[in-house]
mmCIF file with all atom_site columns, C-alpha atoms in Angstrom:
data_model
loop_
_atom_site.group_PDB
_atom_site.id
_atom_site.type_symbol
_atom_site.label_atom_id
_atom_site.label_alt_id
_atom_site.label_comp_id
_atom_site.label_asym_id
_atom_site.label_entity_id
_atom_site.label_seq_id
_atom_site.pdbx_PDB_ins_code
_atom_site.Cartn_x
_atom_site.Cartn_y
_atom_site.Cartn_z
_atom_site.occupancy
_atom_site.B_iso_or_equiv
_atom_site.pdbx_formal_charge
_atom_site.auth_seq_id
_atom_site.auth_comp_id
_atom_site.auth_asym_id
_atom_site.auth_atom_id
_atom_site.pdbx_PDB_model_num
ATOM 1   C CA . UNK E 1 1   ? 79.425  84.272  100.411 1.00 80.00 ? 1   UNK E CA 1
ATOM 2   C CA . UNK E 1 2   ? 82.240  85.623  102.746 1.00 92.00 ? 2   UNK E CA 1
ATOM 3   C CA . UNK E 1 3   ? 84.531  88.405  101.471 1.00 95.00 ? 3   UNK E CA 1
ATOM 4   C CA . UNK E 1 4   ? 87.577  86.011  101.170 1.00 95.00 ? 4   UNK E CA 1
ATOM 5   C CA . UNK E 1 5   ? 85.301  83.588  98.750  1.00 95.00 ? 5   UNK E CA 1
ATOM 6   C CA . UNK E 1 6   ? 84.065  86.437  96.884  1.00 96.00 ? 6   UNK E CA 1
ATOM 7   C CA . UNK E 1 7   ? 87.316  88.032  96.338  1.00 97.00 ? 7   UNK E CA 1
ATOM 8   C CA . UNK E 1 8   ? 88.760  84.224  94.960  1.00 97.00 ? 8   UNK E CA 1
ATOM 9   C CA . UNK E 1 9   ? 85.622  83.856  92.712  1.00 97.00 ? 9   UNK E CA 1
ATOM 10  C CA . UNK E 1 10  ? 86.490  87.255  91.477  1.00 97.00 ? 10  UNK E CA 1
ATOM 11  C CA . UNK E 1 11  ? 90.114  86.256  90.786  1.00 97.00 ? 11  UNK E CA 1
ATOM 12  C CA . UNK E 1 12  ? 89.028  82.922  89.018  1.00 97.00 ? 12  UNK E CA 1
ATOM 13  C CA . UNK E 1 13  ? 86.030  84.847  86.970  1.00 97.00 ? 13  UNK E CA 1
ATOM 14  C CA . UNK E 1 14  ? 88.878  87.685  85.634  1.00 97.00 ? 14  UNK E CA 1
ATOM 15  C CA . UNK E 1 15  ? 91.234  85.078  84.920  1.00 97.00 ? 15  UNK E CA 1
ATOM 16  C CA . UNK E 1 16  ? 88.712  83.402  82.588  1.00 96.00 ? 16  UNK E CA 1
ATOM 17  C CA . UNK E 1 17  ? 87.614  86.558  81.096  1.00 96.00 ? 17  UNK E CA 1
ATOM 18  C CA . UNK E 1 18  ? 91.080  88.077  80.417  1.00 96.00 ? 18  UNK E CA 1
ATOM 19  C CA . UNK E 1 19  ? 93.486  85.483  79.969  1.00 95.00 ? 19  UNK E CA 1
ATOM 20  C CA . UNK E 1 20  ? 96.612  87.665  79.701  1.00 91.00 ? 20  UNK E CA 1
ATOM 21  C CA . UNK E 1 21  ? 97.581  89.816  82.545  1.00 89.00 ? 21  UNK E CA 1
ATOM 22  C CA . UNK E 1 22  ? 99.865  92.267  81.841  1.00 88.00 ? 22  UNK E CA 1
ATOM 23  C CA . UNK E 1 23  ? 101.298 95.932  82.504  1.00 92.00 ? 23  UNK E CA 1
ATOM 24  C CA . UNK E 1 24  ? 99.969  98.328  79.873  1.00 91.00 ? 24  UNK E CA 1
ATOM 25  C CA . UNK E 1 25  ? 103.196 100.527 80.582  1.00 94.00 ? 25  UNK E CA 1
ATOM 26  C CA . UNK E 1 26  ? 105.982 99.662  77.859  1.00 95.00 ? 26  UNK E CA 1
ATOM 27  C CA . UNK E 1 27  ? 109.385 98.417  79.542  1.00 96.00 ? 27  UNK E CA 1
ATOM 28  C CA . UNK E 1 28  ? 112.074 96.246  78.913  1.00 96.00 ? 28  UNK E CA 1
ATOM 29  C CA . UNK E 1 29  ? 113.898 96.824  82.251  1.00 97.00 ? 29  UNK E CA 1
ATOM 30  C CA . UNK E 1 30  ? 113.188 97.337  86.063  1.00 97.00 ? 30  UNK E CA 1
ATOM 31  C CA . UNK E 1 31  ? 114.764 100.858 85.957  1.00 98.00 ? 31  UNK E CA 1
ATOM 32  C CA . UNK E 1 32  ? 112.364 101.629 82.957  1.00 98.00 ? 32  UNK E CA 1
ATOM 33  C CA . UNK E 1 33  ? 109.275 100.476 84.855  1.00 97.00 ? 33  UNK E CA 1
ATOM 34  C CA . UNK E 1 34  ? 109.996 102.418 87.718  1.00 97.00 ? 34  UNK E CA 1
ATOM 35  C CA . UNK E 1 35  ? 110.458 105.073 85.849  1.00 98.00 ? 35  UNK E CA 1
ATOM 36  C CA . UNK E 1 36  ? 107.312 104.791 83.466  1.00 97.00 ? 36  UNK E CA 1
ATOM 37  C CA . UNK E 1 37  ? 105.291 104.125 86.407  1.00 96.00 ? 37  UNK E CA 1
ATOM 38  C CA . UNK E 1 38  ? 106.352 107.285 88.388  1.00 96.00 ? 38  UNK E CA 1
ATOM 39  C CA . UNK E 1 39  ? 105.182 109.132 85.025  1.00 96.00 ? 39  UNK E CA 1
ATOM 40  C CA . UNK E 1 40  ? 102.148 107.745 84.960  1.00 93.00 ? 40  UNK E CA 1
ATOM 41  C CA . UNK E 1 41  ? 100.739 109.590 88.225  1.00 89.00 ? 41  UNK E CA 1
ATOM 42  C CA . UNK E 1 42  ? 97.852  111.639 87.311  1.00 87.00 ? 42  UNK E CA 1
ATOM 43  C CA . UNK E 1 43  ? 98.435  110.528 83.079  1.00 91.00 ? 43  UNK E CA 1
ATOM 44  C CA . UNK E 1 44  ? 97.436  107.665 81.184  1.00 90.00 ? 44  UNK E CA 1
ATOM 45  C CA . UNK E 1 45  ? 99.543  105.006 80.353  1.00 92.00 ? 45  UNK E CA 1
ATOM 46  C CA . UNK E 1 46  ? 99.106  105.496 76.608  1.00 93.00 ? 46  UNK E CA 1
ATOM 47  C CA . UNK E 1 47  ? 100.368 109.148 77.173  1.00 96.00 ? 47  UNK E CA 1
ATOM 48  C CA . UNK E 1 48  ? 103.392 107.742 79.020  1.00 97.00 ? 48  UNK E CA 1
ATOM 49  C CA . UNK E 1 49  ? 104.072 105.186 76.509  1.00 97.00 ? 49  UNK E CA 1
ATOM 50  C CA . UNK E 1 50  ? 104.300 107.800 74.175  1.00 97.00 ? 50  UNK E CA 1
ATOM 51  C CA . UNK E 1 51  ? 106.941 109.686 75.831  1.00 96.00 ? 51  UNK E CA 1
ATOM 52  C CA . UNK E 1 52  ? 109.060 107.086 77.276  1.00 97.00 ? 52  UNK E CA 1
ATOM 53  C CA . UNK E 1 53  ? 110.989 105.798 74.085  1.00 97.00 ? 53  UNK E CA 1
ATOM 54  C CA . UNK E 1 54  ? 112.835 109.052 73.397  1.00 98.00 ? 54  UNK E CA 1
ATOM 55  C CA . UNK E 1 55  ? 113.172 109.499 77.397  1.00 98.00 ? 55  UNK E CA 1
ATOM 56  C CA . UNK E 1 56  ? 114.782 106.013 77.636  1.00 98.00 ? 56  UNK E CA 1
ATOM 57  C CA . UNK E 1 57  ? 117.293 106.557 74.522  1.00 98.00 ? 57  UNK E CA 1
ATOM 58  C CA . UNK E 1 58  ? 118.656 109.927 75.860  1.00 98.00 ? 58  UNK E CA 1
ATOM 59  C CA . UNK E 1 59  ? 118.718 108.068 79.834  1.00 98.00 ? 59  UNK E CA 1
ATOM 60  C CA . UNK E 1 60  ? 119.014 104.496 79.422  1.00 97.00 ? 60  UNK E CA 1
ATOM 61  C CA . UNK E 1 61  ? 120.589 103.819 83.074  1.00 97.00 ? 61  UNK E CA 1
ATOM 62  C CA . UNK E 1 62  ? 120.195 104.978 86.262  1.00 98.00 ? 62  UNK E CA 1
ATOM 63  C CA . UNK E 1 63  ? 123.629 106.721 86.101  1.00 98.00 ? 63  UNK E CA 1
ATOM 64  C CA . UNK E 1 64  ? 122.687 108.414 82.770  1.00 98.00 ? 64  UNK E CA 1
ATOM 65  C CA . UNK E 1 65  ? 119.307 109.840 84.530  1.00 98.00 ? 65  UNK E CA 1
ATOM 66  C CA . UNK E 1 66  ? 121.312 110.666 87.669  1.00 98.00 ? 66  UNK E CA 1
ATOM 67  C CA . UNK E 1 67  ? 123.334 112.942 85.491  1.00 98.00 ? 67  UNK E CA 1
ATOM 68  C CA . UNK E 1 68  ? 120.690 114.386 83.565  1.00 98.00 ? 68  UNK E CA 1
ATOM 69  C CA . UNK E 1 69  ? 119.743 118.185 83.440  1.00 98.00 ? 69  UNK E CA 1
ATOM 70  C CA . UNK E 1 70  ? 116.364 118.511 84.929  1.00 97.00 ? 70  UNK E CA 1
ATOM 71  C CA . UNK E 1 71  ? 115.362 121.073 82.129  1.00 97.00 ? 71  UNK E CA 1
ATOM 72  C CA . UNK E 1 72  ? 116.305 118.195 79.390  1.00 98.00 ? 72  UNK E CA 1
ATOM 73  C CA . UNK E 1 73  ? 114.217 115.979 81.396  1.00 98.00 ? 73  UNK E CA 1
ATOM 74  C CA . UNK E 1 74  ? 111.621 118.266 81.484  1.00 98.00 ? 74  UNK E CA 1
ATOM 75  C CA . UNK E 1 75  ? 111.241 118.564 77.616  1.00 97.00 ? 75  UNK E CA 1
ATOM 76  C CA . UNK E 1 76  ? 110.720 114.687 77.429  1.00 98.00 ? 76  UNK E CA 1
ATOM 77  C CA . UNK E 1 77  ? 108.381 114.371 79.700  1.00 97.00 ? 77  UNK E CA 1
ATOM 78  C CA . UNK E 1 78  ? 106.045 117.619 79.366  1.00 96.00 ? 78  UNK E CA 1
ATOM 79  C CA . UNK E 1 79  ? 103.121 116.040 78.332  1.00 95.00 ? 79  UNK E CA 1
ATOM 80  C CA . UNK E 1 80  ? 102.796 114.300 80.979  1.00 93.00 ? 80  UNK E CA 1
ATOM 81  C CA . UNK E 1 81  ? 101.462 116.554 83.386  1.00 88.00 ? 81  UNK E CA 1
ATOM 82  C CA . UNK E 1 82  ? 103.093 117.765 86.343  1.00 93.00 ? 82  UNK E CA 1
ATOM 83  C CA . UNK E 1 83  ? 106.400 117.298 84.721  1.00 96.00 ? 83  UNK E CA 1
ATOM 84  C CA . UNK E 1 84  ? 108.465 119.945 86.570  1.00 97.00 ? 84  UNK E CA 1
ATOM 85  C CA . UNK E 1 85  ? 108.044 117.774 89.864  1.00 97.00 ? 85  UNK E CA 1
ATOM 86  C CA . UNK E 1 86  ? 108.360 114.188 88.013  1.00 98.00 ? 86  UNK E CA 1
ATOM 87  C CA . UNK E 1 87  ? 111.288 115.487 86.109  1.00 98.00 ? 87  UNK E CA 1
ATOM 88  C CA . UNK E 1 88  ? 113.023 116.390 89.352  1.00 98.00 ? 88  UNK E CA 1
ATOM 89  C CA . UNK E 1 89  ? 111.957 113.104 90.798  1.00 98.00 ? 89  UNK E CA 1
ATOM 90  C CA . UNK E 1 90  ? 113.443 111.030 88.001  1.00 98.00 ? 90  UNK E CA 1
ATOM 91  C CA . UNK E 1 91  ? 116.832 112.743 88.388  1.00 98.00 ? 91  UNK E CA 1
ATOM 92  C CA . UNK E 1 92  ? 116.532 112.119 92.143  1.00 98.00 ? 92  UNK E CA 1
ATOM 93  C CA . UNK E 1 93  ? 115.408 108.341 91.602  1.00 98.00 ? 93  UNK E CA 1
ATOM 94  C CA . UNK E 1 94  ? 118.954 108.205 89.260  1.00 98.00 ? 94  UNK E CA 1
ATOM 95  C CA . UNK E 1 95  ? 121.067 109.519 92.074  1.00 98.00 ? 95  UNK E CA 1
ATOM 96  C CA . UNK E 1 96  ? 119.438 107.579 94.987  1.00 98.00 ? 96  UNK E CA 1
ATOM 97  C CA . UNK E 1 97  ? 119.621 104.227 92.871  1.00 98.00 ? 97  UNK E CA 1
ATOM 98  C CA . UNK E 1 98  ? 123.229 104.996 91.996  1.00 98.00 ? 98  UNK E CA 1
ATOM 99  C CA . UNK E 1 99  ? 124.472 106.398 95.612  1.00 98.00 ? 99  UNK E CA 1
ATOM 100 C CA . UNK E 1 100 ? 122.586 103.773 98.007  1.00 97.00 ? 100 UNK E CA 1
ATOM 101 C CA . UNK E 1 101 ? 121.485 100.661 95.592  1.00 98.00 ? 101 UNK E CA 1
ATOM 102 C CA . UNK E 1 102 ? 124.500 100.527 93.221  1.00 97.00 ? 102 UNK E CA 1
ATOM 103 C CA . UNK E 1 103 ? 122.575 101.130 90.227  1.00 96.00 ? 103 UNK E CA 1
ATOM 104 C CA . UNK E 1 104 ? 120.002 98.354  90.727  1.00 97.00 ? 104 UNK E CA 1
ATOM 105 C CA . UNK E 1 105 ? 116.073 98.672  91.415  1.00 98.00 ? 105 UNK E CA 1
ATOM 106 C CA . UNK E 1 106 ? 115.596 97.253  94.752  1.00 98.00 ? 106 UNK E CA 1
ATOM 107 C CA . UNK E 1 107 ? 112.981 94.567  95.532  1.00 97.00 ? 107 UNK E CA 1
ATOM 108 C CA . UNK E 1 108 ? 111.503 95.605  98.693  1.00 97.00 ? 108 UNK E CA 1
ATOM 109 C CA . UNK E 1 109 ? 108.488 98.096  99.378  1.00 97.00 ? 109 UNK E CA 1
ATOM 110 C CA . UNK E 1 110 ? 110.568 99.634  102.321 1.00 97.00 ? 110 UNK E CA 1
ATOM 111 C CA . UNK E 1 111 ? 113.640 100.335 99.877  1.00 98.00 ? 111 UNK E CA 1
ATOM 112 C CA . UNK E 1 112 ? 111.552 101.205 97.117  1.00 98.00 ? 112 UNK E CA 1
ATOM 113 C CA . UNK E 1 113 ? 109.361 103.984 99.039  1.00 98.00 ? 113 UNK E CA 1
ATOM 114 C CA . UNK E 1 114 ? 112.538 105.721 99.781  1.00 98.00 ? 114 UNK E CA 1
ATOM 115 C CA . UNK E 1 115 ? 113.281 106.933 95.905  1.00 98.00 ? 115 UNK E CA 1
ATOM 116 C CA . UNK E 1 116 ? 111.856 110.196 95.370  1.00 97.00 ? 116 UNK E CA 1
ATOM 117 C CA . UNK E 1 117 ? 108.514 110.323 94.370  1.00 96.00 ? 117 UNK E CA 1
ATOM 118 C CA . UNK E 1 118 ? 107.818 106.394 94.679  1.00 97.00 ? 118 UNK E CA 1
ATOM 119 C CA . UNK E 1 119 ? 104.508 105.473 96.727  1.00 96.00 ? 119 UNK E CA 1
ATOM 120 C CA . UNK E 1 120 ? 103.460 102.173 97.677  1.00 96.00 ? 120 UNK E CA 1
ATOM 121 C CA . UNK E 1 121 ? 101.395 101.502 94.428  1.00 95.00 ? 121 UNK E CA 1
ATOM 122 C CA . UNK E 1 122 ? 104.674 102.129 92.263  1.00 96.00 ? 122 UNK E CA 1
ATOM 123 C CA . UNK E 1 123 ? 106.706 99.930  94.826  1.00 97.00 ? 123 UNK E CA 1
ATOM 124 C CA . UNK E 1 124 ? 103.923 97.399  94.479  1.00 97.00 ? 124 UNK E CA 1
ATOM 125 C CA . UNK E 1 125 ? 104.023 97.223  90.862  1.00 96.00 ? 125 UNK E CA 1
ATOM 126 C CA . UNK E 1 126 ? 107.674 96.816  90.783  1.00 97.00 ? 126 UNK E CA 1
ATOM 127 C CA . UNK E 1 127 ? 107.949 94.245  93.444  1.00 97.00 ? 127 UNK E CA 1
ATOM 128 C CA . UNK E 1 128 ? 104.918 92.086  91.345  1.00 96.00 ? 128 UNK E CA 1
ATOM 129 C CA . UNK E 1 129 ? 106.056 92.420  88.049  1.00 96.00 ? 129 UNK E CA 1
ATOM 130 C CA . UNK E 1 130 ? 110.177 92.343  88.513  1.00 96.00 ? 130 UNK E CA 1
ATOM 131 C CA . UNK E 1 131 ? 110.229 90.411  91.137  1.00 97.00 ? 131 UNK E CA 1
ATOM 132 C CA . UNK E 1 132 ? 107.270 88.220  91.048  1.00 95.00 ? 132 UNK E CA 1
ATOM 133 C CA . UNK E 1 133 ? 106.461 89.050  94.655  1.00 96.00 ? 133 UNK E CA 1
ATOM 134 C CA . UNK E 1 134 ? 102.721 89.000  96.027  1.00 96.00 ? 134 UNK E CA 1
ATOM 135 C CA . UNK E 1 135 ? 101.755 92.475  95.368  1.00 97.00 ? 135 UNK E CA 1
ATOM 136 C CA . UNK E 1 136 ? 98.348  94.674  95.656  1.00 98.00 ? 136 UNK E CA 1
ATOM 137 C CA . UNK E 1 137 ? 98.502  97.825  93.465  1.00 96.00 ? 137 UNK E CA 1
ATOM 138 C CA . UNK E 1 138 ? 96.076  100.380 94.423  1.00 96.00 ? 138 UNK E CA 1
ATOM 139 C CA . UNK E 1 139 ? 95.145  101.813 91.146  1.00 93.00 ? 139 UNK E CA 1
ATOM 140 C CA . UNK E 1 140 ? 92.200  103.801 90.922  1.00 93.00 ? 140 UNK E CA 1
ATOM 141 C CA . UNK E 1 141 ? 90.108  101.054 89.059  1.00 94.00 ? 141 UNK E CA 1
ATOM 142 C CA . UNK E 1 142 ? 91.210  98.452  91.620  1.00 97.00 ? 142 UNK E CA 1
ATOM 143 C CA . UNK E 1 143 ? 89.924  100.622 94.537  1.00 97.00 ? 143 UNK E CA 1
ATOM 144 C CA . UNK E 1 144 ? 86.362  100.974 92.593  1.00 96.00 ? 144 UNK E CA 1
ATOM 145 C CA . UNK E 1 145 ? 86.340  97.348  91.942  1.00 96.00 ? 145 UNK E CA 1
ATOM 146 C CA . UNK E 1 146 ? 87.067  96.372  95.505  1.00 97.00 ? 146 UNK E CA 1
ATOM 147 C CA . UNK E 1 147 ? 84.351  98.598  96.777  1.00 96.00 ? 147 UNK E CA 1
ATOM 148 C CA . UNK E 1 148 ? 81.669  97.679  94.285  1.00 95.00 ? 148 UNK E CA 1
ATOM 149 C CA . UNK E 1 149 ? 82.395  94.028  95.486  1.00 95.00 ? 149 UNK E CA 1
ATOM 150 C CA . UNK E 1 150 ? 81.749  94.781  98.809  1.00 95.00 ? 150 UNK E CA 1
ATOM 151 C CA . UNK E 1 151 ? 85.426  93.813  99.654  1.00 97.00 ? 151 UNK E CA 1
ATOM 152 C CA . UNK E 1 152 ? 86.233  97.143  101.054 1.00 97.00 ? 152 UNK E CA 1
ATOM 153 C CA . UNK E 1 153 ? 84.483  99.985  102.250 1.00 96.00 ? 153 UNK E CA 1
ATOM 154 C CA . UNK E 1 154 ? 87.312  102.498 102.091 1.00 97.00 ? 154 UNK E CA 1
ATOM 155 C CA . UNK E 1 155 ? 88.918  104.319 99.140  1.00 97.00 ? 155 UNK E CA 1
ATOM 156 C CA . UNK E 1 156 ? 92.197  104.994 101.121 1.00 97.00 ? 156 UNK E CA 1
ATOM 157 C CA . UNK E 1 157 ? 94.770  103.406 98.885  1.00 96.00 ? 157 UNK E CA 1
ATOM 158 C CA . UNK E 1 158 ? 96.946  101.776 101.847 1.00 97.00 ? 158 UNK E CA 1
ATOM 159 C CA . UNK E 1 159 ? 93.917  100.858 103.865 1.00 98.00 ? 159 UNK E CA 1
ATOM 160 C CA . UNK E 1 160 ? 92.689  99.020  100.447 1.00 98.00 ? 160 UNK E CA 1
ATOM 161 C CA . UNK E 1 161 ? 95.935  97.694  100.193 1.00 98.00 ? 161 UNK E CA 1
ATOM 162 C CA . UNK E 1 162 ? 96.383  95.864  103.474 1.00 98.00 ? 162 UNK E CA 1
ATOM 163 C CA . UNK E 1 163 ? 92.709  94.440  103.565 1.00 98.00 ? 163 UNK E CA 1
ATOM 164 C CA . UNK E 1 164 ? 92.873  93.191  100.034 1.00 98.00 ? 164 UNK E CA 1
ATOM 165 C CA . UNK E 1 165 ? 96.356  91.131  101.217 1.00 97.00 ? 165 UNK E CA 1
ATOM 166 C CA . UNK E 1 166 ? 94.201  89.364  103.384 1.00 97.00 ? 166 UNK E CA 1
ATOM 167 C CA . UNK E 1 167 ? 91.853  88.237  101.035 1.00 97.00 ? 167 UNK E CA 1
ATOM 168 C CA . UNK E 1 168 ? 93.344  88.013  97.771  1.00 97.00 ? 168 UNK E CA 1
ATOM 169 C CA . UNK E 1 169 ? 95.720  84.715  97.271  1.00 96.00 ? 169 UNK E CA 1
ATOM 170 C CA . UNK E 1 170 ? 99.064  86.152  97.539  1.00 96.00 ? 170 UNK E CA 1
ATOM 171 C CA . UNK E 1 171 ? 100.355 84.374  94.352  1.00 96.00 ? 171 UNK E CA 1
ATOM 172 C CA . UNK E 1 172 ? 97.255  85.782  92.230  1.00 96.00 ? 172 UNK E CA 1
ATOM 173 C CA . UNK E 1 173 ? 97.028  89.249  93.652  1.00 97.00 ? 173 UNK E CA 1
ATOM 174 C CA . UNK E 1 174 ? 99.477  90.949  91.356  1.00 96.00 ? 174 UNK E CA 1
ATOM 175 C CA . UNK E 1 175 ? 97.834  89.642  88.181  1.00 96.00 ? 175 UNK E CA 1
ATOM 176 C CA . UNK E 1 176 ? 94.426  90.062  89.754  1.00 97.00 ? 176 UNK E CA 1
ATOM 177 C CA . UNK E 1 177 ? 95.417  94.027  89.796  1.00 97.00 ? 177 UNK E CA 1
ATOM 178 C CA . UNK E 1 178 ? 96.506  93.882  86.135  1.00 96.00 ? 178 UNK E CA 1
ATOM 179 C CA . UNK E 1 179 ? 93.250  92.469  85.302  1.00 97.00 ? 179 UNK E CA 1
ATOM 180 C CA . UNK E 1 180 ? 91.134  95.063  87.436  1.00 96.00 ? 180 UNK E CA 1
ATOM 181 C CA . UNK E 1 181 ? 92.707  97.896  85.408  1.00 94.00 ? 181 UNK E CA 1
ATOM 182 C CA . UNK E 1 182 ? 91.395  96.674  82.164  1.00 95.00 ? 182 UNK E CA 1
ATOM 183 C CA . UNK E 1 183 ? 88.264  95.667  83.672  1.00 97.00 ? 183 UNK E CA 1
ATOM 184 C CA . UNK E 1 184 ? 87.910  99.057  85.217  1.00 95.00 ? 184 UNK E CA 1
ATOM 185 C CA . UNK E 1 185 ? 88.241  100.778 81.763  1.00 93.00 ? 185 UNK E CA 1
ATOM 186 C CA . UNK E 1 186 ? 86.468  98.274  79.728  1.00 94.00 ? 186 UNK E CA 1
ATOM 187 C CA . UNK E 1 187 ? 83.305  97.451  82.091  1.00 95.00 ? 187 UNK E CA 1
ATOM 188 C CA . UNK E 1 188 ? 83.115  98.590  85.643  1.00 94.00 ? 188 UNK E CA 1
ATOM 189 C CA . UNK E 1 189 ? 84.262  102.390 84.687  1.00 95.00 ? 189 UNK E CA 1
ATOM 190 C CA . UNK E 1 190 ? 83.806  105.118 86.920  1.00 93.00 ? 190 UNK E CA 1
ATOM 191 C CA . UNK E 1 191 ? 80.723  106.760 84.930  1.00 93.00 ? 191 UNK E CA 1
ATOM 192 C CA . UNK E 1 192 ? 78.873  103.375 84.486  1.00 91.00 ? 192 UNK E CA 1
ATOM 193 C CA . UNK E 1 193 ? 78.890  100.115 85.860  1.00 90.00 ? 193 UNK E CA 1
ATOM 194 C CA . UNK E 1 194 ? 77.936  97.832  83.292  1.00 93.00 ? 194 UNK E CA 1
ATOM 195 C CA . UNK E 1 195 ? 76.315  95.209  84.668  1.00 92.00 ? 195 UNK E CA 1
ATOM 196 C CA . UNK E 1 196 ? 74.715  93.486  81.456  1.00 93.00 ? 196 UNK E CA 1
ATOM 197 C CA . UNK E 1 197 ? 78.059  92.613  80.088  1.00 94.00 ? 197 UNK E CA 1
ATOM 198 C CA . UNK E 1 198 ? 80.049  91.984  83.472  1.00 95.00 ? 198 UNK E CA 1
ATOM 199 C CA . UNK E 1 199 ? 81.442  88.854  84.325  1.00 95.00 ? 199 UNK E CA 1
ATOM 200 C CA . UNK E 1 200 ? 81.349  89.249  87.775  1.00 96.00 ? 200 UNK E CA 1
ATOM 201 C CA . UNK E 1 201 ? 77.742  90.317  88.359  1.00 93.00 ? 201 UNK E CA 1
ATOM 202 C CA . UNK E 1 202 ? 76.577  87.100  89.901  1.00 92.00 ? 202 UNK E CA 1
ATOM 203 C CA . UNK E 1 203 ? 79.029  87.346  92.642  1.00 94.00 ? 203 UNK E CA 1
ATOM 204 C CA . UNK E 1 204 ? 78.576  91.596  92.993  1.00 92.00 ? 204 UNK E CA 1
ATOM 205 C CA . UNK E 1 205 ? 76.460  92.732  96.090  1.00 86.00 ? 205 UNK E CA 1
ATOM 206 C CA . UNK E 1 206 ? 75.607  96.036  94.225  1.00 70.00 ? 206 UNK E CA 1
ATOM 207 C CA . UNK E 1 207 ? 74.847  95.158  91.034  1.00 60.00 ? 207 UNK E CA 1
ATOM 208 C CA . UNK E 1 208 ? 74.801  98.509  90.124  1.00 43.00 ? 208 UNK E CA 1
ATOM 209 C CA . UNK E 1 209 ? 73.935  99.820  86.803  1.00 42.00 ? 209 UNK E CA 1
#
């Protein structure tokens, strides 16, 4: 089975196994998703979801965040890890959104990655979930799955993104990334590949376990 065929079959099988594809971060608008995703670096989505309601109540818009005292933002996000760097980035994101983009979250990878602390992973998530564009979010679970399926042979996020863009159907790439996260947490974990319950075992060249 060629890589492109294997990728298409993985998409189909995970669609069946996880009919709903969604981001586990909780948000109500593009700004909130952008901020929540920045907070999720080296932190669980569950922890971020505990922190963001109070943060967004205090600073619900780019303008409010731009004018927030960094020390105040730090207090809201202290349990997220690397909170001093993240607080500085959040205020910086608010300022740049207001100064360069009229308060609106941009819809391209190139523009999003101009924002403080925003890399391609965050930019792809926003482009896919908010603007419905083809996106490949190279989360650790996604990278692990692609390697175990023999679709890539690198753990470099940028290289994985570029290679998987060639293999995945563009209209399904974003949802496949979301499904891969759940799959990586529940079945094909970093600690153990639970091949006995895996829906992808027939197309997995390694069949780890």
